[in-house]
Short mmCIF file of C-alpha atoms and ligand atoms in Angstrom, two decimals:
data_model
loop_
_atom_site.label_atom_id
_atom_site.label_comp_id
_atom_site.label_asym_id
_atom_site.label_seq_id
_atom_site.Cartn_x
_atom_site.Cartn_y
_atom_site.Cartn_z
CA MET A 857 -179.86 -73.85 -83.06
CA PHE A 858 -176.94 -76.33 -83.90
CA TRP A 859 -174.54 -74.43 -81.35
CA LEU A 860 -177.14 -74.17 -78.58
CA LEU A 861 -177.56 -78.07 -79.56
CA LEU A 862 -173.91 -78.34 -78.96
CA VAL A 863 -173.66 -76.70 -75.71
CA ALA A 864 -176.16 -78.72 -74.11
CA THR A 865 -175.16 -82.01 -74.89
CA ILE A 866 -171.40 -80.82 -73.80
CA GLY A 867 -172.85 -79.71 -70.35
CA ALA A 868 -174.71 -82.83 -69.89
CA VAL A 869 -171.99 -84.86 -68.85
CA ALA A 870 -172.11 -87.57 -65.80
CA ALA A 871 -170.52 -86.29 -62.93
CA LEU A 872 -168.72 -87.95 -59.57
CA ASP A 873 -170.75 -86.44 -56.84
CA ASN A 874 -169.77 -88.19 -53.36
CA GLY A 875 -169.33 -84.79 -51.66
CA VAL A 876 -165.51 -85.29 -50.50
CA ALA A 877 -162.14 -83.84 -51.22
CA LEU A 878 -163.72 -80.34 -51.32
CA LEU A 879 -160.64 -79.00 -50.32
CA PRO A 880 -156.96 -80.76 -51.78
CA TYR A 881 -156.81 -83.75 -49.31
CA MET A 882 -154.00 -84.25 -47.22
CA GLY A 883 -152.38 -87.46 -45.96
CA TYR A 884 -149.69 -90.00 -46.63
CA ASN A 885 -149.06 -92.54 -49.44
CA THR A 886 -146.75 -95.68 -49.26
CA TRP A 887 -145.09 -95.91 -52.85
CA TYR A 888 -142.15 -93.60 -52.48
CA ASP A 889 -141.39 -94.95 -48.63
CA TYR A 890 -142.05 -98.64 -48.99
CA GLY A 891 -142.59 -99.29 -52.88
CA CYS A 892 -143.78 -103.11 -52.94
CA ASN A 893 -142.27 -103.59 -49.49
CA ILE A 894 -145.50 -102.71 -47.51
CA SER A 895 -147.01 -104.71 -44.47
CA GLU A 896 -149.59 -104.60 -42.03
CA ALA A 897 -146.68 -103.81 -39.42
CA GLY A 898 -145.25 -100.87 -42.15
CA VAL A 899 -148.96 -99.33 -42.06
CA LEU A 900 -149.17 -99.73 -38.09
CA LYS A 901 -145.90 -98.40 -37.86
CA VAL A 902 -146.80 -95.07 -39.85
CA LEU A 903 -150.32 -94.90 -38.31
CA GLY A 904 -148.31 -94.38 -35.27
CA ILE A 905 -146.57 -91.26 -36.15
CA ILE A 906 -148.94 -89.64 -38.66
CA ALA A 907 -151.58 -89.73 -35.87
CA GLN A 908 -149.61 -86.83 -34.70
CA LEU A 909 -149.92 -84.97 -37.56
CA ARG A 910 -153.68 -85.06 -37.85
CA GLY A 911 -154.19 -81.49 -36.11
CA TYR A 912 -152.11 -79.94 -39.27
CA GLY A 913 -154.70 -81.66 -41.89
CA TYR A 914 -153.48 -84.78 -42.83
CA GLU A 915 -156.30 -87.04 -42.91
CA TYR A 916 -155.63 -90.15 -45.22
CA LEU A 917 -153.45 -93.06 -44.97
CA ASN A 918 -153.05 -94.98 -48.73
CA LEU A 919 -151.85 -97.84 -49.38
CA ASP A 920 -150.54 -98.19 -52.99
CA ASP A 921 -149.45 -100.96 -55.03
CA CYS A 922 -148.72 -104.71 -53.79
CA TRP A 923 -150.86 -105.25 -51.06
CA ALA A 924 -152.77 -107.67 -53.26
CA LEU A 925 -152.04 -111.01 -54.85
CA LYS A 926 -152.05 -111.48 -58.81
CA GLU A 927 -154.72 -114.42 -58.79
CA ARG A 928 -158.11 -113.52 -57.31
CA TYR A 929 -160.64 -116.39 -55.39
CA SER A 930 -162.44 -118.43 -57.95
CA ASN A 931 -165.36 -116.27 -57.40
CA GLY A 932 -163.58 -113.04 -58.33
CA THR A 933 -162.96 -111.23 -54.79
CA VAL A 934 -159.57 -109.71 -55.14
CA ARG A 935 -156.88 -111.67 -52.58
CA VAL A 936 -155.27 -109.75 -49.85
CA ASP A 937 -150.98 -110.75 -49.70
CA PRO A 938 -151.58 -112.89 -46.54
CA VAL A 939 -147.74 -112.95 -45.50
CA ALA A 940 -147.95 -108.65 -45.64
CA PHE A 941 -151.09 -108.63 -44.07
CA PRO A 942 -152.12 -111.38 -42.23
CA ARG A 943 -154.87 -110.01 -40.56
CA GLY A 944 -156.51 -108.51 -43.81
CA MET A 945 -157.88 -105.06 -45.05
CA LYS A 946 -160.70 -104.85 -42.36
CA TYR A 947 -158.57 -105.24 -39.17
CA LEU A 948 -156.12 -102.62 -41.06
CA ALA A 949 -158.93 -100.25 -41.73
CA ASP A 950 -160.60 -100.46 -38.42
CA LYS A 951 -157.16 -99.35 -36.74
CA ILE A 952 -156.47 -96.60 -39.13
CA HIS A 953 -160.23 -95.20 -38.43
CA GLN A 954 -160.00 -95.60 -34.60
CA ALA A 955 -156.77 -93.37 -34.99
CA GLY A 956 -159.03 -90.74 -36.35
CA PHE A 957 -157.65 -91.38 -39.96
CA LYS A 958 -159.21 -92.37 -43.41
CA PHE A 959 -158.41 -95.60 -45.29
CA GLY A 960 -156.93 -95.57 -48.93
CA ILE A 961 -155.99 -97.99 -51.35
CA TYR A 962 -154.57 -98.70 -54.80
CA THR A 963 -155.87 -100.45 -57.86
CA CYS A 964 -155.63 -100.53 -61.79
CA ARG A 965 -157.90 -100.21 -64.73
CA GLY A 966 -155.90 -102.48 -66.44
CA ASN A 967 -155.70 -106.28 -65.81
CA LEU A 968 -152.76 -106.30 -63.70
CA THR A 969 -151.27 -103.27 -61.42
CA CYS A 970 -148.06 -101.64 -62.45
CA ALA A 971 -146.29 -104.48 -60.28
CA GLY A 972 -148.33 -107.08 -61.56
CA ARG A 973 -150.97 -107.53 -58.76
CA ALA A 974 -154.80 -108.15 -59.78
CA GLY A 975 -155.96 -105.41 -61.28
CA SER A 976 -159.75 -103.97 -61.53
CA LEU A 977 -160.41 -104.43 -65.33
CA GLY A 978 -163.89 -106.46 -65.63
CA TYR A 979 -163.89 -106.52 -61.57
CA GLU A 980 -165.17 -103.00 -61.15
CA ALA A 981 -168.22 -103.57 -59.20
CA GLN A 982 -166.93 -106.59 -57.26
CA ASP A 983 -163.69 -104.73 -56.35
CA ALA A 984 -165.91 -101.51 -55.20
CA GLN A 985 -168.30 -103.23 -53.32
CA THR A 986 -165.09 -105.12 -51.32
CA TYR A 987 -163.73 -101.72 -50.96
CA ALA A 988 -166.99 -100.52 -49.29
CA GLU A 989 -167.05 -103.90 -46.97
CA TRP A 990 -163.74 -103.15 -45.59
CA GLY A 991 -164.39 -99.59 -45.05
CA VAL A 992 -161.95 -97.89 -47.52
CA ASP A 993 -162.27 -93.91 -48.03
CA PHE A 994 -160.14 -93.44 -51.00
CA VAL A 995 -159.25 -95.45 -54.17
CA LYS A 996 -156.48 -94.66 -56.50
CA GLU A 997 -156.98 -96.35 -59.53
CA ASP A 998 -153.69 -96.26 -62.05
CA SER A 999 -153.40 -97.36 -65.94
CA CYS A 1000 -150.57 -99.88 -66.08
CA TYR A 1001 -151.42 -102.94 -68.45
CA ALA A 1002 -154.61 -100.74 -70.12
CA SER A 1003 -155.00 -98.91 -73.38
CA SER A 1004 -153.62 -95.24 -73.59
CA ASN A 1005 -156.36 -94.51 -75.70
CA GLN A 1006 -158.35 -91.54 -74.17
CA SER A 1007 -161.75 -92.33 -74.64
CA VAL A 1008 -161.18 -96.07 -73.39
CA ALA A 1009 -159.59 -94.75 -70.50
CA PHE A 1010 -162.47 -92.50 -70.06
CA SER A 1011 -164.90 -95.38 -70.33
CA GLN A 1012 -162.90 -97.46 -67.54
CA TYR A 1013 -162.33 -94.95 -65.26
CA ALA A 1014 -166.51 -94.11 -65.42
CA ARG A 1015 -166.96 -97.78 -64.65
CA MET A 1016 -165.16 -97.54 -61.24
CA ARG A 1017 -166.79 -94.27 -60.54
CA ASP A 1018 -170.39 -95.45 -61.44
CA ALA A 1019 -169.33 -98.62 -59.31
CA LEU A 1020 -168.10 -96.78 -56.36
CA ASN A 1021 -170.96 -94.22 -56.65
CA GLN A 1022 -173.22 -97.61 -56.67
CA THR A 1023 -171.83 -98.89 -53.77
CA GLY A 1024 -173.31 -95.65 -51.69
CA ARG A 1025 -169.71 -95.18 -49.63
CA PRO A 1026 -168.11 -91.68 -50.16
CA MET A 1027 -164.81 -92.51 -51.29
CA VAL A 1028 -162.28 -90.00 -53.19
CA PHE A 1029 -161.56 -91.44 -56.28
CA ASN A 1030 -158.13 -90.52 -57.91
CA LEU A 1031 -156.95 -91.27 -61.46
CA CYS A 1032 -153.73 -92.02 -61.92
CA GLY A 1033 -153.10 -91.92 -66.15
CA TRP A 1034 -150.03 -89.81 -65.93
CA ASN A 1035 -151.37 -86.98 -68.51
CA PRO A 1036 -152.59 -83.42 -68.61
CA TRP A 1037 -155.43 -84.40 -70.86
CA TYR A 1038 -157.19 -85.83 -67.98
CA ALA A 1039 -157.95 -82.57 -66.54
CA PRO A 1040 -160.72 -81.02 -68.41
CA VAL A 1041 -163.12 -84.18 -68.16
CA GLY A 1042 -161.49 -85.30 -64.35
CA ALA A 1043 -164.31 -83.44 -62.73
CA SER A 1044 -166.79 -85.49 -64.50
CA LEU A 1045 -164.73 -89.19 -63.59
CA GLY A 1046 -163.10 -88.69 -60.34
CA ASN A 1047 -161.99 -86.29 -57.54
CA SER A 1048 -158.44 -85.87 -58.76
CA TRP A 1049 -156.07 -87.01 -61.73
CA ARG A 1050 -152.67 -87.40 -62.38
CA ILE A 1051 -151.68 -84.89 -64.66
CA GLY A 1052 -148.06 -86.24 -65.37
CA ASP A 1053 -145.27 -88.99 -64.38
CA ASP A 1054 -144.42 -90.00 -61.19
CA GLY A 1055 -142.37 -87.37 -59.54
CA GLY A 1056 -139.76 -88.75 -57.36
CA ASN A 1057 -136.91 -86.19 -58.33
CA TRP A 1058 -136.20 -82.76 -59.03
CA ASP A 1059 -136.46 -82.74 -63.22
CA LYS A 1060 -139.90 -84.84 -62.65
CA VAL A 1061 -141.05 -82.41 -59.99
CA ARG A 1062 -140.51 -79.66 -62.63
CA GLU A 1063 -141.99 -81.20 -65.46
CA ASN A 1064 -145.17 -81.64 -63.20
CA ILE A 1065 -145.26 -77.74 -62.18
CA ASP A 1066 -144.72 -77.20 -66.06
CA ASN A 1067 -147.92 -79.51 -66.76
CA MET A 1068 -149.72 -77.36 -64.24
CA ALA A 1069 -149.15 -74.33 -65.64
CA SER A 1070 -152.05 -74.25 -67.82
CA LEU A 1071 -154.62 -76.57 -66.19
CA HIS A 1072 -155.88 -74.13 -63.44
CA TRP A 1073 -159.41 -73.78 -64.90
CA TRP A 1074 -159.82 -77.43 -63.80
CA THR A 1075 -159.39 -76.97 -60.07
CA ASN A 1076 -162.78 -76.92 -58.13
CA PRO A 1077 -164.10 -77.79 -55.00
CA GLY A 1078 -163.98 -81.83 -55.16
CA ALA A 1079 -161.78 -81.64 -58.50
CA PHE A 1080 -158.11 -81.54 -58.27
CA ASN A 1081 -155.13 -81.86 -60.57
CA ASP A 1082 -152.29 -84.29 -59.56
CA PRO A 1083 -149.18 -83.44 -59.71
CA ASP A 1084 -147.96 -86.40 -57.51
CA TYR A 1085 -146.67 -86.89 -54.04
CA VAL A 1086 -144.97 -84.20 -51.47
CA LEU A 1087 -141.12 -85.61 -51.27
CA GLY A 1088 -138.70 -85.10 -48.41
CA SER A 1089 -135.26 -84.78 -48.27
CA ASP A 1090 -134.32 -88.34 -47.03
CA PRO A 1091 -132.26 -90.23 -49.37
CA ARG A 1092 -133.67 -93.68 -47.75
CA THR A 1093 -136.73 -93.10 -49.69
CA TYR A 1094 -137.35 -93.95 -53.39
CA GLY A 1095 -138.25 -90.59 -54.64
CA PHE A 1096 -136.52 -87.49 -52.62
CA LEU A 1097 -135.04 -84.18 -52.94
CA THR A 1098 -132.82 -82.11 -51.59
CA PRO A 1099 -133.60 -79.98 -48.15
CA THR A 1100 -134.54 -76.50 -50.20
CA GLN A 1101 -135.80 -78.41 -52.89
CA SER A 1102 -138.41 -80.12 -50.91
CA ARG A 1103 -139.39 -76.64 -49.51
CA ALA A 1104 -139.78 -75.24 -52.70
CA GLN A 1105 -141.98 -78.14 -53.74
CA PHE A 1106 -143.95 -77.93 -50.56
CA SER A 1107 -144.32 -74.26 -51.43
CA LEU A 1108 -145.55 -74.61 -55.34
CA TRP A 1109 -147.92 -77.23 -54.24
CA SER A 1110 -149.82 -75.00 -51.85
CA VAL A 1111 -150.10 -72.30 -54.56
CA LEU A 1112 -150.96 -75.19 -56.95
CA ALA A 1113 -153.69 -76.12 -54.61
CA ALA A 1114 -152.39 -79.69 -55.05
CA PRO A 1115 -153.01 -82.79 -53.06
CA LEU A 1116 -150.89 -82.55 -50.23
CA ILE A 1117 -149.90 -86.09 -50.05
CA LEU A 1118 -146.68 -87.05 -48.17
CA GLY A 1119 -144.35 -89.81 -50.03
CA MET A 1120 -141.55 -89.58 -47.40
CA LYS A 1121 -140.36 -91.82 -44.58
CA LEU A 1122 -142.02 -90.58 -41.53
CA SER A 1123 -139.96 -92.38 -38.86
CA ASN A 1124 -136.79 -89.96 -38.30
CA LEU A 1125 -138.30 -87.27 -40.11
CA SER A 1126 -135.46 -84.51 -39.93
CA SER A 1127 -136.42 -81.45 -38.37
CA TRP A 1128 -136.27 -79.65 -41.70
CA ASP A 1129 -138.73 -81.90 -43.18
CA LEU A 1130 -140.79 -81.86 -40.02
CA GLU A 1131 -140.88 -78.32 -40.24
CA THR A 1132 -141.47 -78.17 -43.74
CA ILE A 1133 -144.81 -80.58 -43.66
CA THR A 1134 -146.37 -78.48 -40.20
CA ASN A 1135 -146.13 -75.16 -41.61
CA ARG A 1136 -149.56 -73.94 -40.80
CA GLU A 1137 -149.34 -70.91 -42.72
CA VAL A 1138 -148.27 -72.42 -45.96
CA ILE A 1139 -150.68 -75.28 -45.33
CA ALA A 1140 -153.63 -72.63 -44.88
CA ILE A 1141 -152.60 -71.04 -48.69
CA ASN A 1142 -153.15 -74.99 -49.80
CA GLN A 1143 -156.53 -75.52 -47.92
CA ASP A 1144 -157.37 -71.85 -48.80
CA SER A 1145 -161.49 -72.17 -49.09
CA LEU A 1146 -161.35 -70.12 -52.51
CA VAL A 1147 -159.95 -73.34 -54.07
CA THR A 1148 -158.28 -71.64 -56.96
CA GLN A 1149 -155.21 -72.97 -58.30
CA GLY A 1150 -152.35 -70.43 -58.77
CA GLN A 1151 -150.96 -69.44 -62.02
CA ARG A 1152 -147.64 -68.74 -63.62
CA VAL A 1153 -147.33 -64.73 -63.64
CA ALA A 1154 -143.72 -64.35 -64.68
CA GLY A 1155 -141.01 -66.46 -66.53
CA GLY A 1156 -142.08 -69.90 -68.34
CA SER A 1157 -141.03 -73.16 -68.64
CA LEU A 1158 -138.98 -74.86 -66.12
CA MET A 1159 -137.75 -77.87 -68.00
CA GLY A 1160 -136.71 -78.14 -71.89
CA SER A 1161 -134.55 -76.66 -74.56
CA SER A 1162 -134.39 -73.00 -72.91
CA PRO A 1163 -135.85 -73.19 -69.40
CA SER A 1164 -136.23 -70.07 -67.21
CA SER A 1165 -134.25 -69.20 -64.80
CA PHE A 1166 -137.19 -68.31 -62.07
CA ASN A 1167 -140.54 -68.21 -61.99
CA VAL A 1168 -143.20 -66.22 -59.90
CA TRP A 1169 -146.43 -68.11 -59.16
CA SER A 1170 -149.59 -66.18 -57.72
CA ARG A 1171 -152.90 -67.66 -56.29
CA VAL A 1172 -155.79 -65.43 -55.11
CA LEU A 1173 -157.06 -66.31 -51.46
CA GLN A 1174 -159.78 -65.49 -49.37
CA ASN A 1175 -160.03 -62.14 -47.34
CA ARG A 1176 -158.46 -60.00 -50.31
CA ALA A 1177 -155.17 -62.16 -50.25
CA VAL A 1178 -153.15 -63.42 -52.92
CA ALA A 1179 -150.10 -66.13 -52.25
CA LEU A 1180 -147.00 -65.14 -54.21
CA CYS A 1181 -144.39 -67.65 -55.03
CA PHE A 1182 -140.76 -66.83 -56.33
CA PHE A 1183 -139.08 -69.93 -57.33
CA ASN A 1184 -135.22 -70.15 -58.22
CA ASN A 1185 -134.56 -72.43 -61.15
CA ALA A 1186 -131.03 -71.70 -61.37
CA PRO A 1187 -127.77 -73.31 -59.49
CA ILE A 1188 -127.17 -70.03 -58.18
CA ALA A 1189 -128.91 -67.32 -55.32
CA GLN A 1190 -130.73 -64.55 -57.41
CA ASN A 1191 -132.80 -61.82 -56.74
CA ILE A 1192 -136.12 -62.62 -58.37
CA SER A 1193 -138.89 -59.93 -58.63
CA CYS A 1194 -142.71 -59.38 -59.51
CA ASP A 1195 -142.99 -56.28 -61.78
CA SER A 1196 -146.23 -54.44 -62.32
CA THR A 1197 -147.08 -56.84 -65.29
CA CYS A 1198 -146.66 -59.45 -62.92
CA PHE A 1199 -148.67 -58.05 -59.98
CA ALA A 1200 -151.21 -57.21 -62.83
CA ALA A 1201 -151.29 -60.75 -63.81
CA SER A 1202 -152.07 -61.59 -60.10
CA GLY A 1203 -154.96 -59.32 -60.41
CA LEU A 1204 -153.33 -56.32 -57.92
CA ALA A 1205 -153.16 -52.71 -60.10
CA PRO A 1206 -150.09 -50.88 -59.58
CA THR A 1207 -151.81 -48.29 -57.16
CA THR A 1208 -152.73 -51.15 -55.15
CA VAL A 1209 -150.92 -51.15 -51.50
CA VAL A 1210 -150.47 -54.44 -49.79
CA ALA A 1211 -149.03 -55.90 -46.58
CA VAL A 1212 -146.73 -58.77 -47.04
CA ARG A 1213 -145.83 -61.49 -44.79
CA ASP A 1214 -143.27 -64.51 -44.96
CA VAL A 1215 -145.13 -67.50 -44.33
CA TRP A 1216 -141.90 -69.43 -44.26
CA LEU A 1217 -140.10 -66.80 -41.64
CA HIS A 1218 -143.67 -66.38 -40.11
CA LYS A 1219 -142.58 -62.59 -40.28
CA ASP A 1220 -144.47 -59.30 -41.53
CA ILE A 1221 -142.27 -57.95 -43.65
CA GLY A 1222 -143.41 -54.64 -44.64
CA PHE A 1223 -145.94 -53.02 -47.62
CA ALA A 1224 -145.36 -53.05 -51.55
CA GLN A 1225 -146.93 -51.52 -54.34
CA GLY A 1226 -146.90 -52.69 -57.75
CA PHE A 1227 -143.49 -54.41 -56.97
CA LEU A 1228 -141.64 -57.09 -54.94
CA VAL A 1229 -138.42 -58.59 -54.99
CA SER A 1230 -136.88 -61.61 -53.17
CA GLU A 1231 -133.64 -62.98 -52.55
CA VAL A 1232 -134.29 -66.65 -53.30
CA PRO A 1233 -131.18 -69.26 -52.52
CA ALA A 1234 -130.16 -71.89 -55.47
CA PHE A 1235 -133.02 -74.09 -56.48
CA SER A 1236 -135.40 -72.87 -53.83
CA ALA A 1237 -138.27 -70.64 -53.28
CA SER A 1238 -139.93 -68.14 -51.04
CA LEU A 1239 -143.41 -67.55 -50.61
CA PHE A 1240 -145.48 -64.76 -49.28
CA ARG A 1241 -148.84 -63.80 -48.43
CA LEU A 1242 -149.91 -60.31 -49.64
CA THR A 1243 -153.16 -58.74 -47.73
CA ILE A 1244 -154.92 -55.71 -49.96
CA GLN A 1245 -154.79 -52.81 -47.83
CA TYR A 1246 -155.90 -50.08 -50.12
CA MET A 1247 -156.72 -49.81 -53.74
C1 GAL B 2647 -147.30 -96.14 -60.97
C2 GAL B 2647 -147.81 -94.65 -60.47
C3 GAL B 2647 -147.21 -94.51 -59.03
C4 GAL B 2647 -147.58 -95.93 -58.30
C5 GAL B 2647 -147.12 -97.26 -59.28
C6 GAL B 2647 -147.01 -98.28 -58.18
O1 GAL B 2647 -147.82 -96.28 -62.27
O2 GAL B 2647 -147.87 -93.45 -61.25
O3 GAL B 2647 -147.62 -93.50 -57.82
O4 GAL B 2647 -148.67 -96.11 -58.19
O5 GAL B 2647 -147.16 -97.17 -60.21
O6 GAL B 2647 -146.58 -99.60 -59.09
#
């Protein structure tokens, strides 16, 4: 009786049911590109460029910190920085919508944002209403100047969740609390939750990959673990990787069903970065309708005192297919293999024959049965789509 009651209680959590982000959402965020130097002119410039990527699935143009002033109006309404955004947020939202994009905004569950602008603590209902009036489609809520106690964090996020629900306008709700412990409750609070630190360099990217390894249980339509933004290889941005590392990150983000939010400078994008973020076969893995998150099926932690020199990650896809990502964590090229144990962990019996396609090369490379090896350059990854032929 006691156990039945307990199970019933656990099952009765409130849920965010806004009908959005059924697949990992795709778009752009200003933080690694502009930091606090954001402006209407800068955002409109991004809009002109990203509009060309709409056909690949990129859909959200999201402002990060620094669009608001520290002080609110006397009636409590949040104040847009009038110098950076002279025509206000409604104007910007309209422009973004006219270009076929959706508009995202940033706030914080503390009384200040990380950059010291007005946070939403105590103003959740008023801010949510303001966002709805502007036409906001996405809200990221950060955790600076706020308690790190889990139950306080959950109840503060629940307040914004309820306030957003109350407006009647569907807005993706992205929690930014930098911890894996959000995952088990994430779906009851928002559409996605940051599972670690800002991933602005190679070490942080790998730390976030390690954090993702145990969190696949919590991925569902409308509910995603968020390992932070997709980086390019442009050193002018606040966060960037080498060209091969950035492609490795994009491969992993696809297998992990992570939101594909670009954190790169879109003007003067190198042809390499453009090719990375517009690879339809890789994006199709990310957007696969089974909405499962990939798992590590060979190798262990990429960071820490004795890191693995390689990983293999796999993700089950629709139409009897599996994505396999071979990740080289060493500074030299090496052959990485997925053996029968690794195949079994990917749901493939040793007798099963699969057709193998290299999705970066856009090339069918043959058949495999219980074993696949790939030569992977230093700190890089290869990515294959396996399709089951017969068991
Ligand atoms: C951090 C957050 C970043 C960015 C920044 C803005 O806390 O993780 O993604 O939003 O604040 O100040």
